[in-house]
């Protein structure tokens, strides 16, 4: 179905015949054809310039990353070189320690052998002492036995003394009976009794001595038994100690062997250290050369970019002349047909409070491009793309601007894309150098602030996949963008995934520690962060001419914005419409690859525009935001983008 009406209006046969025969009309027709051909060439030039800029920016971003990497490589090479030197010093110091340890080990081994010998002698002496004690024990026991035998002899003496005393008593009795004749015998009996008494008393003394001797002998036996037990325990301990000393000696010998092996390894390590130092010196030289070469490449690329911008601006200069000539032709045609003015159609247009949303529509309003298309624009601010689509569905808005994330609703059929606005690089992963985060690879094991369901998540996902980092290897904390900025300033986050103007605020807060690890352009072959102008599918069908005229005016606004000398003026105008101050608006000029009429219209014809939306759709499917793919032509009004550039 053809959605867009032809610009040339049907004329009556009489009017056509009249104009055909008019010399003025013939002149206008010829001039118009030439202007159309010129416009086609201008659009092609703009397309080439913009395509070159897109490619250069993608390559330039890669070179910036390489340049940053080279700078980081140079820094780290110096650090590694210094660490290697320090490591060499530590190796030398370790070598001295090993030598000392070798000497100490040798001394320990000698001392341990002396101790083993001493313990061997001590064990021998202990055995001799034990033998002596055994002898004493035997002698003491024999003495104790002899004491018992003496006691038996004393008992016998006591028995004899008792019997002698009894016999003496009997003799005395018999002597008394004998009278005077037995007196001498009585004296002898008395003497015998006295001797018996002395024997008895002596036996008692000896018995007491023997009792004391026996008591002490028994104690000696007990003490000797105790000493024997102690010596047995001591002998056992000495034997165990001797065994431990032998084991210690084996361990010391093993340590000595390992110390000698450490000496061998240390010498090899020292040789390798010298090789590392030589290689690090070479690497440092290569790194410096690489850094210098990359800077030259960057310098040349900047010149190419400037030349590319110059080509584009020259094309716009020619386009301005074309516009003026075309305006003269249209004015002449209107005069020839009779100037009929109509009331402008009012369009309710939604925007979001950022530079990208307004950088084309505001110049188009200020410079009368909408007025020329007989349109009057009323602007309405909304927070995000979904709210804008809902407002359209409620009949409050006719056309509106959306960022990358809201395009999933277009794929699902809720809105149609009328104009491709620009390719964003405003979404970025910001790292903190002071937290050892200088590249995407450094994110492993780090805390990353993220806005859940925002399109910036795509950059994080692709960045982690590219470096082979799983989500389990990082700590992703879902926060609001302003909370991420605050946390990065406080140092409670290592990195954050945000977009402009939050990226600018974070980098400003981190100062020299802030670094852009990756942005949309870092993975331009895998991702496309597109912003677009949209309308409802029904509105596009029923008001195709209005959408076409709106697109023409936006194209002119895009072209005006693309000229570098106009950028500050555009930022000033935007600050009048929104709460964004002039400085912030101007700083956001770097947040995207700003496209022109030529890139969009010719790109729509050649398939480039469709390819960008295909990449975007694939991303949504990989992220699970869209279930199945649909043809790009179903929701992207490519014909509108082409026809709006035709004159």
Coordinates of C-alpha atoms in Angstrom, one line a residue:
X1 CA 0.0 0.0 0.0
X2 CA 1.4 3.4 -0.9
X3 CA 1.5 5.6 2.2
X4 CA 2.9 8.8 0.8
X5 CA 1.2 11.1 -1.7
X6 CA 3.2 12.5 -4.6
X7 CA 4.2 16.1 -4.2
X8 CA 3.1 17.2 -7.6
X9 CA -0.6 18.0 -7.5
X10 CA -2.9 17.0 -10.4
X11 CA -3.8 19.9 -12.6
X12 CA -6.7 20.3 -15.0
X13 CA -6.0 19.7 -18.6
X14 CA -6.5 23.4 -19.4
X15 CA -4.0 24.5 -16.7
X16 CA -1.5 22.0 -17.9
X17 CA -1.7 23.1 -21.5
X18 CA -1.5 26.7 -20.4
X19 CA 1.6 26.1 -18.4
X20 CA 3.2 24.0 -21.0
X21 CA 3.0 26.8 -23.4
X22 CA 4.2 29.4 -20.9
X23 CA 7.9 30.3 -21.4
X24 CA 8.2 31.0 -17.6
X25 CA 6.9 27.6 -16.8
X26 CA 9.3 25.9 -19.2
X27 CA 12.1 27.8 -17.5
X28 CA 10.9 26.8 -14.1
X29 CA 10.5 23.1 -15.1
X30 CA 14.0 23.1 -16.5
X31 CA 15.4 24.8 -13.4
X32 CA 13.5 22.5 -11.2
X33 CA 14.9 19.4 -12.9
X34 CA 18.4 20.7 -12.5
X35 CA 17.7 21.6 -8.9
X36 CA 16.4 18.1 -8.3
X37 CA 19.5 16.6 -9.9
X38 CA 21.7 18.9 -7.8
X39 CA 19.7 18.0 -4.6
X40 CA 20.3 14.3 -5.4
X41 CA 24.0 14.9 -5.7
X42 CA 24.0 16.9 -2.4
X43 CA 22.2 14.1 -0.6
X44 CA 24.7 11.6 -1.9
X45 CA 27.5 13.8 -0.7
X46 CA 25.9 14.1 2.7
X47 CA 25.3 10.3 2.8
X48 CA 29.0 9.7 1.9
X49 CA 30.2 12.3 4.5
X50 CA 27.9 10.9 7.2
X51 CA 28.8 7.3 6.4
X52 CA 32.4 8.2 6.6
X53 CA 31.8 9.9 9.9
X54 CA 30.0 6.9 11.3
X55 CA 32.8 4.6 10.2
X56 CA 35.5 7.0 11.4
X57 CA 33.8 7.5 14.7
X58 CA 33.6 3.7 15.2
X59 CA 37.3 3.3 14.2
X60 CA 38.2 6.4 16.1
X61 CA 36.6 5.1 19.2
X62 CA 38.5 1.8 18.8
X63 CA 41.7 3.8 18.4
X64 CA 40.8 5.8 21.5
X65 CA 40.5 2.5 23.3
X66 CA 43.8 1.3 21.8
X67 CA 45.4 4.6 22.7
X68 CA 44.1 4.4 26.3
X69 CA 45.2 0.8 26.3
X70 CA 48.7 1.8 25.1
X71 CA 48.9 4.5 27.7
X72 CA 47.8 2.0 30.3
X73 CA 50.3 -0.6 28.8
X74 CA 53.1 1.9 29.1
X75 CA 52.2 2.7 32.7
X76 CA 51.8 -1.0 33.6
X77 CA 55.0 -1.9 31.8
X78 CA 56.9 0.7 33.9
X79 CA 55.3 -0.7 37.0
X80 CA 56.1 -4.3 36.0
X81 CA 59.7 -3.3 35.2
X82 CA 60.0 -1.7 38.6
X83 CA 58.4 -4.7 40.2
X84 CA 60.8 -7.0 38.3
X85 CA 63.8 -5.0 39.6
X86 CA 62.4 -5.2 43.1
X87 CA 61.9 -8.9 42.6
X88 CA 65.5 -9.2 41.5
X89 CA 66.6 -7.5 44.6
X90 CA 64.5 -9.8 46.7
X91 CA 66.0 -12.8 44.8
X92 CA 69.5 -11.5 45.6
X93 CA 68.4 -11.1 49.2
X94 CA 66.9 -14.6 49.3
X95 CA 70.1 -15.9 47.8
X96 CA 72.0 -14.5 50.8
X97 CA 69.4 -15.9 53.2
X98 CA 69.8 -19.3 51.5
X99 CA 73.6 -19.2 52.0
X100 CA 73.1 -18.3 55.6
X101 CA 70.5 -21.0 55.9
X102 CA 72.9 -23.5 54.4
X103 CA 75.5 -22.6 57.0
X104 CA 73.0 -22.8 59.8
X105 CA 71.8 -26.2 58.5
X106 CA 75.3 -27.5 58.4
X107 CA 76.0 -26.3 62.0
X108 CA 72.7 -27.8 63.1
X109 CA 73.6 -31.1 61.5
X110 CA 77.1 -31.1 63.2
X111 CA 75.5 -30.1 66.6
X112 CA 72.8 -32.7 66.2
X113 CA 75.4 -35.4 65.5
X114 CA 77.3 -34.3 68.7
X115 CA 74.1 -34.5 70.7
X116 CA 73.4 -38.0 69.3
X117 CA 76.9 -39.1 70.4
X118 CA 76.5 -37.5 73.8
X119 CA 73.1 -39.3 74.2
X120 CA 74.8 -42.6 73.1
X121 CA 77.5 -42.2 75.8
X122 CA 74.8 -41.1 78.3
X123 CA 72.8 -44.3 77.6
X124 CA 75.9 -46.4 78.1
X125 CA 76.8 -44.7 81.4
X126 CA 73.1 -45.0 82.4
X127 CA 73.4 -48.8 81.7
X128 CA 76.5 -49.1 83.8
X129 CA 74.9 -47.1 86.7
X130 CA 71.9 -49.4 86.4
X131 CA 74.2 -52.4 86.7
X132 CA 75.8 -50.9 89.8
X133 CA 72.5 -50.3 91.4
X134 CA 71.5 -53.8 90.6
X135 CA 74.6 -55.0 92.4
X136 CA 73.9 -52.8 95.4
X137 CA 70.3 -54.1 95.4
X138 CA 71.6 -57.7 95.5
X139 CA 74.1 -56.8 98.3
X140 CA 71.4 -55.0 100.3
X141 CA 69.1 -57.9 100.0
X142 CA 71.9 -60.3 101.1
X143 CA 72.7 -58.0 104.0
X144 CA 69.0 -58.0 104.9
X145 CA 69.1 -61.8 104.8
X146 CA 72.2 -61.9 106.9
X147 CA 70.5 -59.7 109.5
X148 CA 67.7 -62.2 109.7
X149 CA 70.3 -65.0 110.2
X150 CA 72.0 -63.0 113.0
X151 CA 68.6 -62.6 114.6
X152 CA 68.2 -66.3 114.5
X153 CA 71.6 -66.7 116.2
X154 CA 70.6 -64.1 118.9
X155 CA 67.4 -66.0 119.5
X156 CA 69.6 -69.1 120.0
X157 CA 71.9 -67.2 122.5
X158 CA 68.9 -65.9 124.4
X159 CA 67.6 -69.5 124.6
X160 CA 71.0 -70.7 125.8
X161 CA 71.2 -67.9 128.4
X162 CA 67.7 -68.7 129.6
X163 CA 68.6 -72.3 130.0
X164 CA 71.9 -71.4 131.6
X165 CA 70.2 -69.2 134.1
X166 CA 67.7 -71.9 134.8
X167 CA 70.5 -74.4 135.4
X168 CA 72.3 -71.9 137.6
X169 CA 69.2 -71.5 139.6
X170 CA 68.8 -75.2 140.0
X171 CA 72.5 -75.4 141.0
X172 CA 72.0 -72.7 143.7
X173 CA 69.1 -74.6 145.1
X174 CA 71.1 -77.8 145.2
X175 CA 74.1 -76.0 146.8
X176 CA 71.8 -74.6 149.5
X177 CA 70.6 -78.1 150.3
X178 CA 74.2 -79.3 150.5
X179 CA 75.0 -76.7 153.1
X180 CA 78.6 -75.8 153.8
X181 CA 79.8 -78.3 151.4
X182 CA 78.0 -76.8 148.4
X183 CA 79.1 -73.1 149.1
X184 CA 81.8 -73.1 146.5
X185 CA 79.4 -74.6 144.0
X186 CA 76.9 -71.8 144.8
X187 CA 79.5 -69.2 144.1
X188 CA 80.2 -70.8 140.7
X189 CA 76.5 -71.0 140.0
X190 CA 76.1 -67.3 140.9
X191 CA 78.9 -66.4 138.4
X192 CA 77.2 -68.5 135.8
X193 CA 73.9 -66.8 136.4
X194 CA 75.7 -63.4 136.2
X195 CA 77.2 -64.4 132.8
X196 CA 73.9 -65.6 131.6
X197 CA 72.3 -62.3 132.5
X198 CA 75.1 -60.4 130.7
X199 CA 74.6 -62.7 127.7
X200 CA 70.9 -62.0 127.8
X201 CA 71.5 -58.2 128.1
X202 CA 74.1 -58.3 125.2
X203 CA 71.7 -60.3 123.1
X204 CA 69.0 -57.6 123.7
X205 CA 71.4 -54.8 122.6
X206 CA 72.4 -56.8 119.6
X207 CA 68.7 -57.5 118.9
X208 CA 67.9 -53.8 119.0
X209 CA 70.8 -53.1 116.6
X210 CA 69.7 -55.8 114.3
X211 CA 66.1 -54.5 114.4
X212 CA 67.4 -51.0 113.4
X213 CA 69.7 -52.4 110.8
X214 CA 66.8 -54.5 109.4
X215 CA 64.5 -51.5 109.3
X216 CA 67.1 -49.4 107.4
X217 CA 67.9 -52.4 105.2
X218 CA 64.2 -52.7 104.3
X219 CA 64.1 -49.0 103.5
X220 CA 67.2 -49.3 101.4
X221 CA 65.6 -52.2 99.5
X222 CA 62.5 -50.0 98.8
X223 CA 64.6 -47.0 97.8
X224 CA 66.7 -49.1 95.5
X225 CA 63.6 -50.5 93.9
X226 CA 62.4 -46.9 93.4
X227 CA 65.7 -45.9 92.0
X228 CA 65.6 -48.9 89.7
X229 CA 62.1 -47.9 88.4
X230 CA 63.3 -44.3 87.9
X231 CA 66.4 -45.6 86.0
X232 CA 64.2 -47.8 83.9
X233 CA 62.0 -44.8 83.0
X234 CA 65.0 -42.7 82.4
X235 CA 66.6 -45.4 80.1
X236 CA 63.3 -45.6 78.2
X237 CA 63.2 -41.7 77.8
X238 CA 66.8 -41.7 76.7
X239 CA 66.1 -44.3 74.1
X240 CA 63.1 -42.4 72.8
X241 CA 65.1 -39.1 72.8
X242 CA 67.9 -40.9 71.0
X243 CA 65.4 -42.1 68.4
X244 CA 64.0 -38.6 68.0
X245 CA 67.4 -37.2 67.6
X246 CA 68.1 -39.7 64.8
X247 CA 64.9 -38.7 63.1
X248 CA 65.8 -35.0 63.6
X249 CA 69.2 -35.8 62.0
X250 CA 67.4 -37.3 59.0
X251 CA 65.1 -34.2 58.7
X252 CA 68.1 -31.9 58.9
X253 CA 69.8 -33.8 56.2
X254 CA 66.6 -33.5 54.1
X255 CA 66.5 -29.8 54.8
X256 CA 70.1 -29.5 53.8
X257 CA 69.3 -31.3 50.5
X258 CA 66.4 -29.0 49.8
X259 CA 68.5 -25.9 50.7
X260 CA 71.0 -27.0 48.1
X261 CA 68.1 -27.5 45.6
X262 CA 66.8 -24.0 46.5
X263 CA 70.3 -22.7 45.7
X264 CA 70.1 -24.4 42.3
X265 CA 66.6 -23.0 41.6
X266 CA 67.6 -19.6 42.8
X267 CA 70.4 -19.5 40.3
X268 CA 68.0 -20.5 37.5
X269 CA 65.5 -17.9 38.8
X270 CA 68.2 -15.3 38.8
X271 CA 69.0 -16.1 35.2
X272 CA 65.4 -15.9 34.2
X273 CA 65.0 -12.7 36.1
X274 CA 67.7 -11.1 34.0
X275 CA 65.9 -12.3 30.9
X276 CA 62.7 -10.8 32.1
X277 CA 64.4 -7.5 32.9
X278 CA 65.9 -7.5 29.4
X279 CA 62.5 -8.3 27.8
X280 CA 60.7 -5.7 29.9
X281 CA 63.2 -3.1 28.8
X282 CA 62.4 -4.1 25.2
X283 CA 58.7 -4.1 25.9
X284 CA 58.9 -0.7 27.4
X285 CA 60.7 0.6 24.3
X286 CA 58.1 -1.1 22.0
X287 CA 55.3 0.3 24.2
X288 CA 56.7 3.8 23.9
X289 CA 57.0 3.4 20.1
X290 CA 53.5 2.0 19.9
X291 CA 52.1 4.8 21.9
X292 CA 53.8 7.4 19.8
X293 CA 52.6 5.6 16.6
X294 CA 49.1 5.5 17.9
X295 CA 49.1 9.1 18.7
X296 CA 50.2 9.9 15.2
X297 CA 47.3 7.7 13.9
X298 CA 44.9 9.5 16.2
X299 CA 46.2 12.9 14.9
X300 CA 45.8 11.8 11.3
X301 CA 42.3 10.5 12.0
X302 CA 41.3 13.8 13.6
X303 CA 42.4 15.4 10.4
X304 CA 40.3 12.9 8.4
X305 CA 37.4 13.6 10.6
X306 CA 37.8 17.4 10.2
X307 CA 38.1 16.9 6.4
X308 CA 35.0 14.8 6.5
X309 CA 33.1 17.4 8.4
X310 CA 34.4 20.0 5.9
X311 CA 33.0 18.0 3.0
X312 CA 29.7 17.7 4.8
X313 CA 29.6 21.4 5.5
X314 CA 30.5 22.3 2.0
X315 CA 27.7 20.1 0.9
X316 CA 25.4 22.0 3.3
X317 CA 26.6 25.3 1.8
X318 CA 25.6 24.0 -1.7
X319 CA 22.4 22.8 -0.2
X320 CA 21.7 26.2 1.2
X321 CA 22.1 27.7 -2.3
X322 CA 19.9 24.9 -3.6
X323 CA 17.2 25.8 -0.9
X324 CA 17.2 29.4 -1.9
X325 CA 17.0 28.6 -5.6
X326 CA 14.2 26.1 -4.9
X327 CA 12.4 28.7 -2.9
X328 CA 12.6 31.1 -5.8
X329 CA 11.2 28.5 -8.1
X330 CA 8.4 27.6 -5.7
X331 CA 7.5 31.2 -5.2
X332 CA 7.4 31.8 -9.0
X333 CA 5.2 28.7 -9.4
X334 CA 2.9 29.9 -6.7
X335 CA 2.6 33.3 -8.3
X336 CA 1.9 31.7 -11.7
X337 CA -0.8 29.5 -10.1
X338 CA -2.2 32.2 -7.8
X339 CA -0.9 32.4 -4.2
X340 CA -3.4 30.6 -1.9
X341 CA -2.5 30.5 1.8
X342 CA -4.0 27.9 4.1
X343 CA -4.2 27.7 7.8
X344 CA -1.2 25.8 9.3
X345 CA -1.9 22.4 10.8
X346 CA -1.1 22.1 14.5
X347 CA 1.0 19.1 15.6
X348 CA 1.4 18.1 19.2
X349 CA 5.0 16.8 19.5
X350 CA 6.5 15.0 22.5
X351 CA 10.2 15.3 23.5
X352 CA 12.4 14.3 26.4
X353 CA 14.5 16.8 28.3
X354 CA 17.8 16.2 26.6
X355 CA 19.9 17.6 23.8
X356 CA 19.4 14.7 21.4
X357 CA 15.6 15.0 21.6
X358 CA 15.6 18.7 20.7
X359 CA 18.7 19.3 18.6
X360 CA 16.7 19.0 15.3
X361 CA 13.1 20.0 16.2
X362 CA 14.1 23.3 17.9
X363 CA 16.2 24.7 15.0
X364 CA 13.4 23.7 12.7
X365 CA 11.0 25.8 14.8
X366 CA 13.3 28.7 15.2
X367 CA 14.3 28.9 11.5
X368 CA 10.7 28.5 10.2
X369 CA 11.2 25.1 8.6
X370 CA 7.8 23.9 10.0
X371 CA 6.1 27.1 9.0
X372 CA 7.3 26.5 5.4
X373 CA 5.6 23.1 5.5
X374 CA 2.5 24.8 6.8
X375 CA 2.8 23.2 10.2
X376 CA 2.7 24.6 13.7
X377 CA 4.4 22.7 16.5
X378 CA 3.4 22.5 20.1
X379 CA 6.0 20.8 22.3
X380 CA 5.2 18.6 25.3
X381 CA 7.8 17.1 27.7
X382 CA 7.7 13.5 28.9
X383 CA 10.1 11.5 31.0
X384 CA 10.6 8.5 28.7
X385 CA 9.6 6.8 25.4
X386 CA 6.9 4.5 26.9
X387 CA 5.1 7.5 28.4
X388 CA 5.2 9.2 25.0
X389 CA 3.7 6.1 23.3
X390 CA 0.9 5.9 25.9
X391 CA 0.2 9.7 25.4
X392 CA -0.1 9.0 21.6
X393 CA -2.5 6.1 22.3
X394 CA -4.6 8.4 24.5
X395 CA -4.8 10.9 21.6
X396 CA -2.7 13.6 23.4
X397 CA 0.3 13.5 21.1
X398 CA 0.7 13.2 17.3
X399 CA 4.5 12.5 17.0
X400 CA 7.3 12.1 19.4
X401 CA 11.0 11.3 20.1
X402 CA 12.2 8.1 21.7
X403 CA 15.5 6.7 22.8
X404 CA 16.9 3.3 22.1
X405 CA 15.0 1.3 24.8
X406 CA 11.5 2.2 23.7
X407 CA 12.0 0.8 20.2
X408 CA 11.0 -2.6 21.5
X409 CA 7.4 -1.3 21.6
X410 CA 7.7 -0.3 17.9
X411 CA 8.8 -3.8 17.1
X412 CA 5.7 -5.1 19.0
X413 CA 3.5 -2.9 16.8
X414 CA 2.5 -0.1 19.2
X415 CA 4.3 2.6 17.1
X416 CA 5.9 3.3 13.7
X417 CA 9.3 4.9 13.2
X418 CA 9.0 7.9 10.9
X419 CA 12.6 9.3 11.1
X420 CA 15.9 7.8 12.2
X421 CA 17.3 10.7 14.3
X422 CA 20.9 9.7 15.4
X423 CA 23.2 7.0 16.7
X424 CA 23.9 7.4 20.3
X425 CA 27.2 6.9 22.1
X426 CA 25.9 8.5 25.3
X427 CA 25.6 5.2 27.1
X428 CA 29.0 4.1 28.6
X429 CA 30.7 2.0 31.3
X430 CA 32.7 4.4 33.5
X431 CA 35.5 2.9 35.6
X432 CA 37.5 4.2 38.6
X433 CA 41.3 3.9 38.0
X434 CA 42.0 4.2 41.8
X435 CA 40.0 0.9 42.2
X436 CA 42.3 -0.8 39.6
X437 CA 39.6 -0.6 36.9
X438 CA 41.3 0.7 33.7
X439 CA 39.8 -1.7 31.1
X440 CA 36.8 -3.9 30.7
X441 CA 38.9 -6.9 31.6
X442 CA 39.5 -5.3 35.0
X443 CA 35.8 -5.6 35.9
X444 CA 36.2 -9.2 37.0
X445 CA 35.4 -9.4 40.7
X446 CA 34.3 -5.7 40.9
X447 CA 31.1 -3.9 42.0
X448 CA 29.2 -2.5 39.1
X449 CA 26.3 -0.1 39.3
X450 CA 23.5 -0.7 36.7
X451 CA 20.1 0.6 35.8
X452 CA 17.9 -2.4 35.4
X453 CA 16.0 -2.8 32.1
X454 CA 17.7 0.3 30.6
X455 CA 19.2 0.1 27.1
X456 CA 22.7 0.7 28.7
X457 CA 22.5 -2.9 30.0
X458 CA 23.2 -4.0 26.4
X459 CA 26.7 -2.4 26.5
X460 CA 27.5 -4.1 29.8
X461 CA 26.3 -7.5 28.5
X462 CA 28.3 -7.3 25.3
X463 CA 31.4 -5.9 27.1
X464 CA 31.4 -8.8 29.6
X465 CA 30.7 -11.4 26.9
X466 CA 33.6 -10.0 24.8
X467 CA 36.0 -10.3 27.7
X468 CA 34.7 -13.8 28.7
X469 CA 33.5 -12.6 32.1
X470 CA 30.4 -14.3 33.4
X471 CA 27.8 -12.5 35.6
X472 CA 28.8 -14.7 38.5
X473 CA 32.3 -13.1 38.4
X474 CA 31.0 -9.6 39.0
X475 CA 28.7 -8.0 41.5
X476 CA 26.0 -6.1 39.6
X477 CA 24.0 -3.7 41.8
X478 CA 20.8 -2.3 40.3
X479 CA 20.4 1.4 41.2
X480 CA 19.0 4.7 39.8
X481 CA 21.5 6.6 37.5
X482 CA 21.9 9.4 40.0
X483 CA 22.6 6.9 42.8
X484 CA 25.3 5.3 40.6
X485 CA 27.0 8.7 40.1
X486 CA 26.8 9.4 43.9
X487 CA 28.2 6.0 44.7
X488 CA 31.1 6.3 42.3
X489 CA 32.0 9.7 43.8
X490 CA 32.0 8.1 47.3
X491 CA 34.1 5.2 46.1
X492 CA 31.5 2.5 47.0
X493 CA 31.4 1.3 43.4
X494 CA 34.2 0.3 41.1
X495 CA 32.3 1.0 37.9
X496 CA 28.9 2.3 36.6
X497 CA 26.8 1.8 33.5
X498 CA 25.0 5.1 32.8
X499 CA 24.3 7.6 30.0
X500 CA 24.6 11.3 29.4
X501 CA 24.4 13.6 31.2
X502 CA 25.1 11.2 34.1
X503 CA 28.3 10.1 32.4
X504 CA 29.6 13.7 32.3
X505 CA 28.8 14.2 36.0
X506 CA 30.5 10.9 37.0
X507 CA 33.6 11.7 35.0
X508 CA 33.7 15.2 36.4
X509 CA 33.4 13.9 39.9
X510 CA 36.1 11.3 39.5
X511 CA 38.6 13.6 37.8
X512 CA 41.7 11.9 36.6
X513 CA 40.5 8.6 38.1
X514 CA 37.5 8.5 35.7
X515 CA 37.9 6.4 32.5
X516 CA 35.4 5.4 29.8
X517 CA 35.8 1.7 29.5
X518 CA 33.4 1.3 26.6
X519 CA 30.4 3.0 25.0
X520 CA 27.9 2.3 22.1
X521 CA 30.6 2.9 19.5
X522 CA 33.0 0.4 21.1
X523 CA 30.8 -2.4 19.8
X524 CA 29.3 -0.8 16.7
X525 CA 29.4 -4.1 14.8
X526 CA 27.3 -5.8 17.6
X527 CA 25.1 -3.0 18.8
X528 CA 23.1 0.0 17.5
X529 CA 21.7 2.5 20.0
X530 CA 19.2 4.4 17.8
X531 CA 17.0 7.4 18.6
X532 CA 14.0 8.0 16.4
X533 CA 10.9 10.1 15.7
X534 CA 7.7 8.0 15.9
X535 CA 3.9 8.1 15.5
X536 CA 1.1 5.6 15.7
X537 CA 0.6 3.2 12.8
X538 CA -3.0 4.5 12.3
X539 CA -1.8 8.1 12.3
X540 CA 0.9 7.3 9.7
X541 CA -1.8 5.8 7.4
X542 CA -4.4 8.5 7.8
X543 CA -2.0 11.5 7.9
X544 CA 0.8 10.4 5.6
X545 CA 1.2 13.9 4.1
X546 CA 1.5 15.5 7.5
X547 CA 4.2 12.9 8.6
X548 CA 6.0 13.6 5.3
X549 CA 6.1 17.4 5.8
X550 CA 7.1 17.0 9.5
X551 CA 10.0 14.8 8.3
X552 CA 11.1 17.4 5.7
X553 CA 11.3 20.1 8.4
X554 CA 13.2 17.7 10.8
X555 CA 15.6 16.9 8.0
X556 CA 16.4 20.6 7.6
X557 CA 16.8 20.9 11.4
X558 CA 19.2 17.9 11.4
X559 CA 21.2 19.6 8.6
X560 CA 21.5 22.8 10.5
X561 CA 22.6 21.0 13.6
X562 CA 25.3 19.1 11.6
X563 CA 27.2 22.4 10.9
X564 CA 29.8 22.8 13.6
X565 CA 29.4 26.6 13.7
X566 CA 25.7 26.2 14.6
X567 CA 26.2 23.9 17.5
X568 CA 26.4 26.5 20.2
X569 CA 23.4 28.3 18.9
X570 CA 21.4 25.1 19.0
X571 CA 22.5 24.5 22.6
X572 CA 21.4 28.0 23.5
X573 CA 18.0 27.5 21.9
X574 CA 17.5 24.2 23.7
X575 CA 18.3 25.8 27.1
X576 CA 15.4 28.2 26.4
X577 CA 12.9 25.3 25.9
X578 CA 14.0 23.0 28.8
X579 CA 15.6 23.2 32.2
X580 CA 19.0 22.2 30.8
X581 CA 21.5 25.0 31.2
X582 CA 23.5 26.2 28.1
X583 CA 26.7 24.6 29.3
X584 CA 25.2 21.2 29.9
X585 CA 23.4 21.3 26.6
X586 CA 26.6 22.2 24.8
X587 CA 28.5 19.4 26.6
X588 CA 26.0 16.9 25.3
X589 CA 26.9 17.6 21.7
X590 CA 29.4 14.7 21.9
X591 CA 26.8 12.1 22.9
X592 CA 25.9 10.8 19.5
X593 CA 26.7 10.5 15.8
X594 CA 24.4 13.2 14.6
X595 CA 22.9 12.2 11.2
X596 CA 21.8 14.4 8.3
X597 CA 19.1 14.2 5.7
X598 CA 21.5 12.7 3.2
X599 CA 22.5 9.8 5.4
X600 CA 18.9 8.9 6.5
X601 CA 17.2 9.3 3.0
X602 CA 20.0 7.7 0.9
X603 CA 20.6 5.1 3.7
X604 CA 16.9 4.2 3.7
X605 CA 17.2 3.7 -0.1
X606 CA 20.5 1.7 0.1
X607 CA 19.5 -0.5 3.1
X608 CA 21.8 1.0 5.7
X609 CA 19.0 2.3 7.8
X610 CA 17.2 -1.0 7.8
X611 CA 20.5 -2.8 8.8
X612 CA 20.8 -0.6 11.9
X613 CA 17.3 -1.4 13.0
X614 CA 17.9 -5.1 12.3
X615 CA 20.9 -5.0 14.6
X616 CA 18.8 -3.2 17.2
X617 CA 16.0 -5.8 16.9
X618 CA 18.5 -8.7 17.3
X619 CA 19.8 -7.1 20.5
X620 CA 16.3 -6.9 22.0
X621 CA 15.7 -10.6 21.1
X622 CA 19.0 -11.6 22.7
X623 CA 18.1 -9.6 25.9
X624 CA 14.6 -11.3 26.0
X625 CA 12.8 -7.9 25.5
X626 CA 11.3 -9.1 22.2
X627 CA 10.1 -12.7 21.6
X628 CA 10.4 -13.0 17.8
X629 CA 11.7 -11.0 14.9
X630 CA 9.4 -9.0 12.5
X631 CA 10.2 -7.4 9.1
X632 CA 11.8 -4.0 9.5
X633 CA 9.4 -2.6 6.9
X634 CA 6.5 -3.4 9.2
X635 CA 7.3 -0.7 11.7
X636 CA 9.9 1.5 10.0
X637 CA 8.6 4.0 7.4
X638 CA 11.5 3.7 5.0
X639 CA 9.4 5.2 2.2
X640 CA 8.7 8.3 4.2
X641 CA 12.5 8.8 4.9
X642 CA 13.2 8.5 1.2
X643 CA 10.4 10.7 -0.2
X644 CA 11.0 13.5 2.3
X645 CA 14.3 14.2 0.6
X646 CA 12.7 14.4 -2.9
X647 CA 12.1 17.9 -4.4

